[in-house]
PDB file of C-alpha atoms in Angstrom:
ATOM      1  CA  MET A   1      32.817  20.550 -35.959  1.00 81.00           C
ATOM      2  CA  ILE A   2      31.672  22.232 -39.391  1.00 89.00           C
ATOM      3  CA  VAL A   3      29.524  19.556 -39.845  1.00 89.00           C
ATOM      4  CA  GLY A   4      27.912  19.561 -36.782  1.00 90.00           C
ATOM      5  CA  VAL A   5      27.088  23.195 -37.321  1.00 93.00           C
ATOM      6  CA  VAL A   6      25.970  22.178 -40.767  1.00 94.00           C
ATOM      7  CA  THR A   7      23.695  19.845 -39.827  1.00 94.00           C
ATOM      8  CA  ALA A   8      22.329  21.930 -36.335  1.00 94.00           C
ATOM      9  CA  LEU A   9      21.793  24.435 -39.271  1.00 96.00           C
ATOM     10  CA  VAL A  10      19.796  22.321 -41.751  1.00 95.00           C
ATOM     11  CA  LEU A  11      17.785  20.916 -38.659  1.00 95.00           C
ATOM     12  CA  CYS A  12      17.131  24.830 -37.750  1.00 95.00           C
ATOM     13  CA  ALA A  13      15.820  25.608 -40.969  1.00 95.00           C
ATOM     14  CA  ALA A  14      13.323  22.023 -41.573  1.00 94.00           C
ATOM     15  CA  ILE A  15      11.604  23.215 -37.962  1.00 94.00           C
ATOM     16  CA  TYR A  16      11.113  26.805 -39.324  1.00 94.00           C
ATOM     17  CA  LEU A  17       9.698  25.526 -42.518  1.00 93.00           C
ATOM     18  CA  GLY A  18       7.952  22.689 -41.387  1.00 91.00           C
ATOM     19  CA  SER A  19       6.073  24.760 -38.805  1.00 90.00           C
ATOM     20  CA  ARG A  20       4.648  27.471 -41.302  1.00 89.00           C
ATOM     21  CA  GLY A  21       7.409  30.178 -40.175  1.00 90.00           C
ATOM     22  CA  LEU A  22       6.782  28.962 -36.762  1.00 90.00           C
ATOM     23  CA  HIS A  23       3.237  29.535 -37.070  1.00 90.00           C
ATOM     24  CA  ASN A  24       2.870  25.870 -35.729  1.00 89.00           C
ATOM     25  CA  PHE A  25       5.413  26.193 -33.485  1.00 91.00           C
ATOM     26  CA  ASP A  26       4.716  25.711 -29.814  1.00 88.00           C
ATOM     27  CA  SER A  27       6.484  27.791 -27.222  1.00 88.00           C
ATOM     28  CA  ALA A  28       5.953  25.643 -24.293  1.00 87.00           C
ATOM     29  CA  LEU A  29       7.848  23.042 -26.145  1.00 90.00           C
ATOM     30  CA  ALA A  30      11.309  24.962 -27.036  1.00 92.00           C
ATOM     31  CA  ALA A  31      13.381  23.666 -24.527  1.00 93.00           C
ATOM     32  CA  TYR A  32      13.015  20.248 -26.303  1.00 93.00           C
ATOM     33  CA  ALA A  33      13.218  21.584 -29.976  1.00 94.00           C
ATOM     34  CA  ILE A  34      16.633  23.504 -28.643  1.00 94.00           C
ATOM     35  CA  ALA A  35      17.863  20.601 -26.835  1.00 95.00           C
ATOM     36  CA  SER A  36      16.847  18.504 -30.342  1.00 95.00           C
ATOM     37  CA  VAL A  37      19.298  21.007 -32.409  1.00 95.00           C
ATOM     38  CA  PHE A  38      21.980  20.556 -29.574  1.00 95.00           C
ATOM     39  CA  LEU A  39      21.375  16.865 -30.335  1.00 94.00           C
ATOM     40  CA  ALA A  40      21.738  16.852 -34.064  1.00 94.00           C
ATOM     41  CA  PHE A  41      24.970  19.086 -34.070  1.00 95.00           C
ATOM     42  CA  GLY A  42      26.346  16.140 -31.260  1.00 93.00           C
ATOM     43  CA  ILE A  43      25.224  13.577 -33.262  1.00 93.00           C
ATOM     44  CA  ALA A  44      26.747  14.841 -36.433  1.00 93.00           C
ATOM     45  CA  TYR A  45      29.797  15.669 -34.541  1.00 92.00           C
ATOM     46  CA  ARG A  46      30.987  12.587 -32.628  1.00 91.00           C
ATOM     47  CA  TYR A  47      29.760  10.445 -35.918  1.00 89.00           C
ATOM     48  CA  THR A  48      32.536  12.749 -37.833  1.00 89.00           C
ATOM     49  CA  VAL A  49      34.938  11.493 -35.079  1.00 88.00           C
ATOM     50  CA  TRP A  50      33.839   8.024 -35.253  1.00 85.00           C
ATOM     51  CA  ILE A  51      34.484   7.335 -38.359  1.00 83.00           C
ATOM     52  CA  SER A  52      37.594   9.578 -38.782  1.00 82.00           C
ATOM     53  CA  SER A  53      39.623   6.345 -37.197  1.00 78.00           C
ATOM     54  CA  PRO A  54      40.693   3.528 -39.738  1.00 73.00           C
ATOM     55  CA  GLY A  55      38.414   0.920 -38.366  1.00 71.00           C
ATOM     56  CA  ALA A  56      35.463   3.081 -38.453  1.00 75.00           C
ATOM     57  CA  ARG A  57      36.084   4.541 -41.505  1.00 79.00           C
ATOM     58  CA  ARG A  58      36.388   1.222 -43.390  1.00 75.00           C
ATOM     59  CA  LEU A  59      33.510   0.014 -41.960  1.00 73.00           C
ATOM     60  CA  PHE A  60      31.804   3.190 -43.009  1.00 76.00           C
ATOM     61  CA  ARG A  61      32.853   2.617 -46.742  1.00 78.00           C
ATOM     62  CA  LYS A  62      32.401  -0.667 -47.200  1.00 73.00           C
ATOM     63  CA  GLY A  63      29.007  -1.288 -45.205  1.00 73.00           C
ATOM     64  CA  TRP A  64      26.779   2.404 -47.056  1.00 74.00           C
ATOM     65  CA  GLY A  65      28.472   1.005 -50.584  1.00 75.00           C
ATOM     66  CA  ALA A  66      27.264  -2.029 -50.003  1.00 72.00           C
ATOM     67  CA  ALA A  67      23.488  -1.166 -48.982  1.00 72.00           C
ATOM     68  CA  LEU A  68      23.858   1.781 -51.672  1.00 73.00           C
ATOM     69  CA  SER A  69      25.354  -0.745 -54.399  1.00 75.00           C
ATOM     70  CA  TRP A  70      23.141  -0.984 -57.677  1.00 78.00           C
ATOM     71  CA  GLN A  71      24.785  -4.155 -58.199  1.00 76.00           C
ATOM     72  CA  ASN A  72      23.499  -5.750 -55.299  1.00 71.00           C
ATOM     73  CA  LEU A  73      20.071  -4.350 -55.314  1.00 75.00           C
ATOM     74  CA  ARG A  74      19.587  -6.248 -58.584  1.00 78.00           C
ATOM     75  CA  ARG A  75      20.997  -9.317 -57.495  1.00 75.00           C
ATOM     76  CA  THR A  76      19.659  -9.700 -53.881  1.00 75.00           C
ATOM     77  CA  PRO A  77      16.930  -6.908 -54.035  1.00 77.00           C
ATOM     78  CA  THR A  78      15.488  -8.026 -51.059  1.00 77.00           C
ATOM     79  CA  ALA A  79      18.744  -8.261 -48.849  1.00 75.00           C
ATOM     80  CA  LEU A  80      18.364  -4.657 -47.704  1.00 75.00           C
ATOM     81  CA  PRO A  81      15.142  -4.442 -46.318  1.00 81.00           C
ATOM     82  CA  ARG A  82      15.412  -8.134 -44.846  1.00 80.00           C
ATOM     83  CA  MET A  83      18.596  -6.650 -42.956  1.00 79.00           C
ATOM     84  CA  ILE A  84      17.306  -3.935 -41.786  1.00 81.00           C
ATOM     85  CA  ALA A  85      14.012  -6.105 -40.095  1.00 82.00           C
ATOM     86  CA  THR A  86      16.016  -9.184 -38.657  1.00 80.00           C
ATOM     87  CA  TYR A  87      19.492  -6.687 -37.809  1.00 79.00           C
ATOM     88  CA  LEU A  88      18.587  -3.617 -36.974  1.00 79.00           C
ATOM     89  CA  GLY A  89      14.609  -3.728 -36.334  1.00 82.00           C
ATOM     90  CA  PHE A  90      14.055  -7.470 -34.693  1.00 84.00           C
ATOM     91  CA  GLN A  91      17.997  -7.593 -33.407  1.00 82.00           C
ATOM     92  CA  LYS A  92      17.793 -11.049 -33.399  1.00 79.00           C
ATOM     93  CA  PHE A  93      21.737 -11.644 -33.073  1.00 75.00           C
ATOM     94  CA  LEU A  94      20.398 -10.509 -28.982  1.00 78.00           C
ATOM     95  CA  GLY A  95      18.171 -13.774 -29.257  1.00 74.00           C
ATOM     96  CA  ALA A  96      20.904 -16.176 -29.631  1.00 72.00           C
ATOM     97  CA  ARG A  97      22.545 -14.744 -26.205  1.00 73.00           C
ATOM     98  CA  SER A  98      19.566 -14.555 -24.063  1.00 80.00           C
ATOM     99  CA  ARG A  99      15.727 -14.294 -25.102  1.00 86.00           C
ATOM    100  CA  ALA A 100      14.926 -12.393 -21.825  1.00 87.00           C
ATOM    101  CA  ARG A 101      17.612  -9.825 -22.645  1.00 87.00           C
ATOM    102  CA  TRP A 102      16.185  -9.544 -26.393  1.00 90.00           C
ATOM    103  CA  ALA A 103      12.720  -9.036 -25.037  1.00 92.00           C
ATOM    104  CA  ALA A 104      13.601  -6.381 -23.070  1.00 92.00           C
ATOM    105  CA  HIS A 105      15.483  -4.275 -25.432  1.00 91.00           C
ATOM    106  CA  GLN A 106      12.801  -5.082 -28.227  1.00 93.00           C
ATOM    107  CA  LEU A 107      10.615  -2.711 -25.672  1.00 94.00           C
ATOM    108  CA  ILE A 108      13.278  -0.083 -25.132  1.00 93.00           C
ATOM    109  CA  PHE A 109      14.034  -0.188 -28.414  1.00 93.00           C
ATOM    110  CA  TRP A 110      10.286   0.386 -29.991  1.00 94.00           C
ATOM    111  CA  GLY A 111       9.340   2.451 -26.770  1.00 94.00           C
ATOM    112  CA  CYS A 112      12.300   4.948 -27.613  1.00 93.00           C
ATOM    113  CA  LEU A 113      11.246   4.584 -31.516  1.00 93.00           C
ATOM    114  CA  LEU A 114       7.397   5.113 -31.038  1.00 94.00           C
ATOM    115  CA  ALA A 115       8.165   8.251 -28.543  1.00 94.00           C
ATOM    116  CA  ALA A 116      10.719   9.625 -30.967  1.00 93.00           C
ATOM    117  CA  ALA A 117       8.397   9.198 -33.670  1.00 92.00           C
ATOM    118  CA  ILE A 118       5.870  11.522 -31.700  1.00 92.00           C
ATOM    119  CA  THR A 119       7.833  13.690 -29.556  1.00 92.00           C
ATOM    120  CA  PHE A 120      10.198  15.407 -32.247  1.00 94.00           C
ATOM    121  CA  PRO A 121       7.277  15.958 -34.695  1.00 92.00           C
ATOM    122  CA  LEU A 122       5.375  17.951 -32.129  1.00 91.00           C
ATOM    123  CA  THR A 123       7.734  19.747 -30.534  1.00 93.00           C
ATOM    124  CA  TRP A 124       9.070  20.830 -33.837  1.00 94.00           C
ATOM    125  CA  GLY A 125       5.746  22.018 -34.703  1.00 91.00           C
ATOM    126  CA  TRP A 126       5.396  19.324 -37.664  1.00 92.00           C
ATOM    127  CA  PHE A 127       2.305  17.740 -36.066  1.00 88.00           C
ATOM    128  CA  THR A 128      -0.753  19.872 -35.089  1.00 87.00           C
ATOM    129  CA  PHE A 129      -4.247  18.406 -33.810  1.00 85.00           C
ATOM    130  CA  THR A 130      -6.958  21.048 -34.676  1.00 84.00           C
ATOM    131  CA  ALA A 131     -10.712  20.582 -33.829  1.00 81.00           C
ATOM    132  CA  ASN A 132     -13.768  22.316 -35.294  1.00 73.00           C
ATOM    133  CA  THR A 133     -14.943  23.206 -32.019  1.00 69.00           C
ATOM    134  CA  GLY A 134     -13.611  24.037 -28.912  1.00 63.00           C
ATOM    135  CA  ALA A 135     -14.906  21.173 -26.890  1.00 63.00           C
ATOM    136  CA  GLY A 136     -14.301  18.307 -29.601  1.00 65.00           C
ATOM    137  CA  PRO A 137     -14.567  15.406 -30.120  1.00 80.00           C
ATOM    138  CA  GLN A 138     -13.812  15.361 -34.008  1.00 84.00           C
ATOM    139  CA  TYR A 139     -10.304  15.969 -34.372  1.00 87.00           C
ATOM    140  CA  THR A 140      -7.882  16.424 -37.456  1.00 87.00           C
ATOM    141  CA  MET A 141      -4.266  15.403 -37.483  1.00 87.00           C
ATOM    142  CA  ASN A 142      -1.969  18.202 -39.651  1.00 87.00           C
ATOM    143  CA  ILE A 143       1.308  17.521 -40.548  1.00 88.00           C
ATOM    144  CA  TRP A 144       3.052  20.230 -42.082  1.00 88.00           C
ATOM    145  CA  GLY A 145       0.149  22.615 -41.970  1.00 82.00           C
ATOM    146  CA  PHE A 146      -1.862  19.758 -43.825  1.00 86.00           C
ATOM    147  CA  GLY A 147      -4.449  17.887 -42.876  1.00 85.00           C
ATOM    148  CA  VAL A 148      -4.151  14.144 -43.099  1.00 86.00           C
ATOM    149  CA  VAL A 149      -6.307  12.372 -40.760  1.00 85.00           C
ATOM    150  CA  LYS A 150      -9.416  12.954 -39.142  1.00 87.00           C
ATOM    151  CA  PHE A 151     -10.463  11.263 -36.011  1.00 86.00           C
ATOM    152  CA  ASN A 152     -12.938  11.028 -32.701  1.00 86.00           C
ATOM    153  CA  ALA A 153     -10.743  11.545 -30.081  1.00 81.00           C
ATOM    154  CA  LEU A 154     -12.898   9.356 -28.111  1.00 83.00           C
ATOM    155  CA  SER A 155     -12.312   6.406 -30.378  1.00 85.00           C
ATOM    156  CA  LEU A 156      -9.375   3.839 -29.770  1.00 88.00           C
ATOM    157  CA  LEU A 157      -7.525   5.619 -32.685  1.00 85.00           C
ATOM    158  CA  GLY A 158      -8.162   8.522 -31.163  1.00 85.00           C
ATOM    159  CA  TRP A 159      -6.896   7.537 -27.541  1.00 88.00           C
ATOM    160  CA  LEU A 160      -3.675   6.159 -29.124  1.00 88.00           C
ATOM    161  CA  LEU A 161      -2.706   9.301 -31.207  1.00 85.00           C
ATOM    162  CA  PHE A 162      -3.356  11.258 -27.625  1.00 87.00           C
ATOM    163  CA  HIS A 163      -1.676   8.247 -25.225  1.00 90.00           C
ATOM    164  CA  GLY A 164       0.970   7.455 -27.262  1.00 92.00           C
ATOM    165  CA  LEU A 165       3.576   8.473 -25.361  1.00 93.00           C
ATOM    166  CA  ASP A 166       2.377   6.874 -22.601  1.00 95.00           C
ATOM    167  CA  VAL A 167       2.122   3.511 -24.261  1.00 95.00           C
ATOM    168  CA  ALA A 168       6.175   4.327 -25.231  1.00 96.00           C
ATOM    169  CA  ALA A 169       6.455   4.761 -21.698  1.00 96.00           C
ATOM    170  CA  VAL A 170       5.138   1.363 -20.509  1.00 96.00           C
ATOM    171  CA  LEU A 171       7.339  -0.303 -22.916  1.00 96.00           C
ATOM    172  CA  VAL A 172      10.311   1.494 -22.074  1.00 96.00           C
ATOM    173  CA  VAL A 173      10.061   1.022 -17.986  1.00 96.00           C
ATOM    174  CA  ALA A 174       9.507  -2.641 -18.735  1.00 95.00           C
ATOM    175  CA  GLY A 175      12.703  -2.821 -20.395  1.00 94.00           C
ATOM    176  CA  ALA A 176      14.842  -0.569 -18.641  1.00 93.00           C
ATOM    177  CA  THR A 177      13.793  -1.943 -15.202  1.00 94.00           C
ATOM    178  CA  TYR A 178      15.296  -5.489 -16.669  1.00 92.00           C
ATOM    179  CA  PHE A 179      18.112  -4.506 -17.304  1.00 89.00           C
ATOM    180  CA  LEU A 180      18.399  -2.562 -14.342  1.00 89.00           C
ATOM    181  CA  ILE A 181      17.459  -5.035 -12.053  1.00 88.00           C
ATOM    182  CA  ARG A 182      20.029  -7.716 -14.231  1.00 86.00           C
ATOM    183  CA  ARG A 183      23.034  -5.244 -13.594  1.00 82.00           C
ATOM    184  CA  MET A 184      22.133  -4.923  -9.678  1.00 81.00           C
ATOM    185  CA  ARG A 185      21.643  -8.971  -9.115  1.00 79.00           C
ATOM    186  CA  ASP A 186      23.944 -10.492 -12.235  1.00 71.00           C
ATOM    187  CA  ARG A 187      27.450 -10.970 -11.209  1.00 65.00           C
ATOM    188  CA  GLU A 188      28.624 -11.001 -14.486  1.00 63.00           C
ATOM    189  CA  ALA A 189      26.915  -7.732 -15.453  1.00 62.00           C
ATOM    190  CA  SER A 190      27.902  -5.934 -12.353  1.00 63.00           C
ATOM    191  CA  THR A 191      31.153  -6.903 -12.704  1.00 63.00           C
ATOM    192  CA  GLY A 192      32.643  -4.519 -15.500  1.00 67.00           C
ATOM    193  CA  GLN A 193      29.720  -2.003 -15.566  1.00 72.00           C
ATOM    194  CA  ARG A 194      30.131   2.106 -14.870  1.00 74.00           C
ATOM    195  CA  PHE A 195      27.338   3.921 -13.780  1.00 73.00           C
ATOM    196  CA  GLY A 196      27.681   6.616 -15.875  1.00 72.00           C
ATOM    197  CA  TYR A 197      27.954   4.485 -19.259  1.00 75.00           C
ATOM    198  CA  ASP A 198      25.779   1.345 -18.030  1.00 77.00           C
ATOM    199  CA  LEU A 199      23.588   2.651 -15.017  1.00 84.00           C
ATOM    200  CA  ALA A 200      22.938   6.364 -15.913  1.00 87.00           C
ATOM    201  CA  PRO A 201      21.124   5.552 -19.360  1.00 89.00           C
ATOM    202  CA  LEU A 202      18.851   3.174 -17.678  1.00 91.00           C
ATOM    203  CA  LEU A 203      18.236   5.514 -14.798  1.00 92.00           C
ATOM    204  CA  ALA A 204      17.330   8.483 -17.339  1.00 93.00           C
ATOM    205  CA  LEU A 205      15.182   6.065 -19.429  1.00 94.00           C
ATOM    206  CA  ILE A 206      13.054   5.015 -16.151  1.00 94.00           C
ATOM    207  CA  ILE A 207      12.865   9.000 -14.825  1.00 95.00           C
ATOM    208  CA  ILE A 208      11.599  10.149 -18.213  1.00 95.00           C
ATOM    209  CA  SER A 209       9.129   7.712 -18.544  1.00 95.00           C
ATOM    210  CA  VAL A 210       7.603   7.594 -15.102  1.00 96.00           C
ATOM    211  CA  THR A 211       7.427  11.718 -15.127  1.00 95.00           C
ATOM    212  CA  GLY A 212       5.351  11.245 -18.020  1.00 94.00           C
ATOM    213  CA  LEU A 213       3.219   9.090 -16.946  1.00 95.00           C
ATOM    214  CA  LEU A 214       3.160  11.073 -13.797  1.00 95.00           C
ATOM    215  CA  LEU A 215       1.799  14.054 -15.691  1.00 94.00           C
ATOM    216  CA  THR A 216      -1.200  11.757 -17.535  1.00 93.00           C
ATOM    217  CA  PHE A 217      -1.832  10.668 -13.980  1.00 94.00           C
ATOM    218  CA  SER A 218      -1.989  14.520 -12.781  1.00 93.00           C
ATOM    219  CA  SER A 219      -4.222  15.611 -15.468  1.00 91.00           C
ATOM    220  CA  VAL A 220      -6.431  12.963 -15.356  1.00 87.00           C
ATOM    221  CA  PHE A 221      -6.772  11.742 -12.006  1.00 88.00           C
ATOM    222  CA  LEU A 222      -5.948  14.671  -9.744  1.00 88.00           C
ATOM    223  CA  HIS A 223      -7.312  17.782 -11.679  1.00 87.00           C
ATOM    224  CA  GLY A 224      -3.664  18.819 -12.792  1.00 86.00           C
ATOM    225  CA  GLY A 225      -2.750  18.960  -9.217  1.00 89.00           C
ATOM    226  CA  GLY A 226       1.498  19.083  -8.927  1.00 90.00           C
ATOM    227  CA  TYR A 227       1.323  19.187 -12.915  1.00 90.00           C
ATOM    228  CA  GLU A 228       3.907  22.189 -13.267  1.00 92.00           C
ATOM    229  CA  PHE A 229       6.406  20.489 -11.093  1.00 93.00           C
ATOM    230  CA  LEU A 230       5.908  17.392 -13.004  1.00 93.00           C
ATOM    231  CA  ALA A 231       6.525  19.085 -16.520  1.00 92.00           C
ATOM    232  CA  VAL A 232       9.483  21.136 -15.054  1.00 93.00           C
ATOM    233  CA  LEU A 233      10.734  17.947 -13.890  1.00 94.00           C
ATOM    234  CA  HIS A 234      10.064  15.793 -17.157  1.00 94.00           C
ATOM    235  CA  MET A 235      11.377  18.150 -19.256  1.00 94.00           C
ATOM    236  CA  ALA A 236      14.979  18.379 -17.410  1.00 94.00           C
ATOM    237  CA  ALA A 237      14.770  14.506 -17.686  1.00 94.00           C
ATOM    238  CA  VAL A 238      14.612  14.867 -21.055  1.00 94.00           C
ATOM    239  CA  VAL A 239      16.653  17.799 -22.210  1.00 94.00           C
ATOM    240  CA  LEU A 240      19.624  16.273 -20.145  1.00 93.00           C
ATOM    241  CA  THR A 241      19.532  12.857 -21.975  1.00 92.00           C
ATOM    242  CA  LEU A 242      19.308  14.710 -25.231  1.00 92.00           C
ATOM    243  CA  LEU A 243      22.211  16.419 -24.523  1.00 91.00           C
ATOM    244  CA  TYR A 244      23.764  13.121 -23.213  1.00 90.00           C
ATOM    245  CA  LEU A 245      22.733  10.914 -25.847  1.00 89.00           C
ATOM    246  CA  PRO A 246      25.859  11.714 -28.617  1.00 88.00           C
ATOM    247  CA  PHE A 247      28.154  10.991 -25.964  1.00 86.00           C
ATOM    248  CA  GLY A 248      27.475   7.870 -24.033  1.00 82.00           C
ATOM    249  CA  LYS A 249      26.294   4.564 -24.480  1.00 82.00           C
ATOM    250  CA  PHE A 250      22.893   5.799 -26.566  1.00 83.00           C
ATOM    251  CA  PHE A 251      25.280   6.649 -29.124  1.00 85.00           C
ATOM    252  CA  HIS A 252      25.181   3.178 -30.332  1.00 83.00           C
ATOM    253  CA  ILE A 253      21.929   4.408 -31.864  1.00 83.00           C
ATOM    254  CA  ALA A 254      23.572   6.468 -34.350  1.00 82.00           C
ATOM    255  CA  GLN A 255      26.075   3.749 -35.065  1.00 79.00           C
ATOM    256  CA  ARG A 256      23.953   0.425 -35.651  1.00 79.00           C
ATOM    257  CA  PRO A 257      22.741   1.387 -39.392  1.00 77.00           C
ATOM    258  CA  ALA A 258      26.640   1.186 -40.318  1.00 72.00           C
ATOM    259  CA  ALA A 259      26.997  -2.185 -38.828  1.00 72.00           C
ATOM    260  CA  VAL A 260      23.863  -3.103 -40.973  1.00 74.00           C
ATOM    261  CA  GLY A 261      25.696  -2.279 -43.696  1.00 71.00           C
ATOM    262  CA  MET A 262      28.582  -4.171 -42.834  1.00 70.00           C
ATOM    263  CA  GLN A 263      26.395  -7.365 -42.439  1.00 71.00           C
ATOM    264  CA  LEU A 264      25.012  -6.521 -45.910  1.00 72.00           C
ATOM    265  CA  PHE A 265      28.402  -6.476 -46.932  1.00 69.00           C
ATOM    266  CA  LYS A 266      28.756 -10.096 -45.808  1.00 67.00           C
ATOM    267  CA  TYR A 267      25.908 -11.394 -47.290  1.00 66.00           C
ATOM    268  CA  THR A 268      26.595 -10.011 -50.799  1.00 65.00           C
ATOM    269  CA  GLU A 269      29.858 -11.577 -51.119  1.00 61.00           C
ATOM    270  CA  HIS A 270      29.338 -14.734 -52.322  1.00 57.00           C
ATOM    271  CA  GLY A 271      32.683 -15.514 -53.313  1.00 58.00           C
ATOM    272  CA  GLU A 272      35.279 -17.656 -52.025  1.00 73.00           C
ATOM    273  CA  ILE A 273      35.079 -19.098 -47.892  1.00 79.00           C
ATOM    274  CA  ARG A 274      38.226 -18.557 -46.423  1.00 81.00           C
ATOM    275  CA  HIS A 275      39.079 -21.736 -43.798  1.00 83.00           C
ATOM    276  CA  CYS A 276      41.056 -21.806 -40.639  1.00 87.00           C
ATOM    277  CA  ARG A 277      44.664 -22.171 -41.420  1.00 84.00           C
ATOM    278  CA  ASN A 278      44.658 -24.905 -38.326  1.00 85.00           C
ATOM    279  CA  CYS A 279      41.530 -26.741 -38.439  1.00 88.00           C
ATOM    280  CA  GLY A 280      40.484 -26.159 -41.991  1.00 83.00           C
ATOM    281  CA  GLU A 281      36.519 -24.809 -40.854  1.00 85.00           C
ATOM    282  CA  PRO A 282      35.239 -22.199 -42.624  1.00 84.00           C
ATOM    283  CA  ILE A 283      35.494 -18.792 -41.096  1.00 80.00           C
ATOM    284  CA  ASP A 284      33.965 -16.365 -43.818  1.00 77.00           C
ATOM    285  CA  THR A 285      34.253 -15.027 -47.366  1.00 75.00           C
ATOM    286  CA  THR A 286      37.355 -14.128 -48.396  1.00 77.00           C
ATOM    287  CA  ALA A 287      36.213 -10.366 -49.336  1.00 74.00           C
ATOM    288  CA  TYR A 288      35.286  -9.991 -45.398  1.00 75.00           C
ATOM    289  CA  VAL A 289      38.600 -11.632 -43.936  1.00 82.00           C
ATOM    290  CA  ASP A 290      40.548  -9.374 -46.233  1.00 80.00           C
ATOM    291  CA  ASN A 291      39.276  -6.691 -45.219  1.00 76.00           C
ATOM    292  CA  LEU A 292      39.367  -7.379 -41.391  1.00 79.00           C
ATOM    293  CA  ARG A 293      43.087  -8.135 -41.884  1.00 82.00           C
ATOM    294  CA  ALA A 294      43.323  -4.700 -43.377  1.00 81.00           C
ATOM    295  CA  THR A 295      41.611  -3.198 -40.775  1.00 78.00           C
ATOM    296  CA  MET A 296      43.785  -4.330 -38.074  1.00 81.00           C
ATOM    297  CA  ARG A 297      46.904  -3.581 -40.418  1.00 80.00           C
ATOM    298  CA  ASP A 298      45.706   0.248 -40.328  1.00 77.00           C
ATOM    299  CA  LEU A 299      45.347  -0.072 -36.703  1.00 76.00           C
ATOM    300  CA  LYS A 300      48.986  -1.317 -36.180  1.00 78.00           C
ATOM    301  CA  LEU A 301      47.770  -4.510 -34.979  1.00 80.00           C
ATOM    302  CA  ASN A 302      50.621  -6.980 -36.054  1.00 80.00           C
ATOM    303  CA  PHE A 303      48.842  -9.937 -35.704  1.00 81.00           C
ATOM    304  CA  ASP A 304      46.563  -9.697 -38.437  1.00 79.00           C
ATOM    305  CA  GLN A 305      46.984 -13.496 -39.027  1.00 81.00           C
ATOM    306  CA  LEU A 306      44.810 -14.510 -36.578  1.00 82.00           C
ATOM    307  CA  ALA A 307      41.678 -12.905 -38.548  1.00 84.00           C
ATOM    308  CA  GLU A 308      42.146 -16.911 -40.479  1.00 85.00           C
ATOM    309  CA  VAL A 309      42.088 -18.562 -37.798  1.00 86.00           C
ATOM    310  CA  CYS A 310      38.793 -19.801 -36.135  1.00 87.00           C
ATOM    311  CA  PRO A 311      37.358 -19.013 -32.477  1.00 84.00           C
ATOM    312  CA  ARG A 312      38.072 -22.478 -31.561  1.00 86.00           C
ATOM    313  CA  CYS A 313      41.353 -22.703 -32.516  1.00 88.00           C
ATOM    314  CA  LYS A 314      42.026 -19.033 -30.894  1.00 85.00           C
ATOM    315  CA  ARG A 315      40.787 -20.514 -27.844  1.00 85.00           C
ATOM    316  CA  LEU A 316      43.173 -23.597 -27.680  1.00 86.00           C
ATOM    317  CA  ARG A 317      46.122 -20.800 -28.570  1.00 83.00           C
ATOM    318  CA  ARG A 318      45.113 -19.105 -25.682  1.00 82.00           C
ATOM    319  CA  GLY A 319      44.896 -22.191 -23.330  1.00 83.00           C
ATOM    320  CA  GLN A 320      48.371 -23.626 -24.643  1.00 82.00           C
ATOM    321  CA  ALA A 321      50.061 -19.844 -24.077  1.00 79.00           C
ATOM    322  CA  TYR A 322      48.449 -19.968 -20.421  1.00 77.00           C
ATOM    323  CA  ARG A 323      49.681 -23.553 -19.560  1.00 77.00           C
ATOM    324  CA  THR A 324      53.024 -22.866 -21.170  1.00 78.00           C
ATOM    325  CA  THR A 325      53.874 -19.126 -19.721  1.00 75.00           C
ATOM    326  CA  VAL A 326      51.614 -18.733 -17.049  1.00 67.00           C
ATOM    327  CA  LYS A 327      50.965 -21.952 -15.015  1.00 63.00           C
ATOM    328  CA  PRO A 328      54.327 -22.767 -14.599  1.00 60.00           C
ATOM    329  CA  GLY A 329      54.855 -20.045 -12.632  1.00 53.00           C
ATOM    330  CA  PHE A 330      52.644 -21.025  -9.836  1.00 50.00           C
TER     331      PHE A 330
END
């Protein structure tokens, strides 16, 4: 709780300082800024609770220890950037399951990342746009009150800067719609799904994106018709999603960097390779297997020796157990 409160207060201070004492703060976006403060509190609180469990705490220590290790940086200086790019950015591990799912996840990931990079600084008053004349088209993009880029609003750069959220919305709608259709049609995906955990996040992303696109449609083609209603609807969808984010499926966004550290830990441990007890096939590094066994013991799982058995042999054991104990009963 204390960590969450401190994080929220730090963000409030950053908003105040970055907006030049609220001079550049847009009161029309106050609801978004307030929701982001509660978001910061929720993520910090939930993250603290998460790493208090034995398994997550060990993952956290080992992962960030490997990521911040000066020895690893000297020995393999490109390992961390490569892990961030392949595991966190392009998420190649998803491509091994399905290229279509990987592509849809990439659309959502980059769309949300682009939207967050634009929305949060704007609502906090960190980004502002000023014009030399009331009609433009020459504008200056300011960060923390300092002019950074001058551009023409009628140029390609100007269009991208003013319509970046529309581009992000199109990416998110495409990716989220794919997953929504898959969860409704694919029996494997729909078997264990829950509305609040699996469907609600997808619907929230689609509602936010569609209402955002409708705002642009209203201002460009309808001369502002229905804009106020759409703005309130869009704001409600965004605020509710931000409040939900730390306590639902979206929380994996905060967890994923720790997993990157764990992958780095596996990559940088070039010691002895542990082999399967049954068939002798290599499993993983000794350090990684020992860490997994220690975590299982912390969780009171009294079968940690199975960490030294390869997946194929585990399946064979499971099949033999089924044949011995279950099948004779039929």
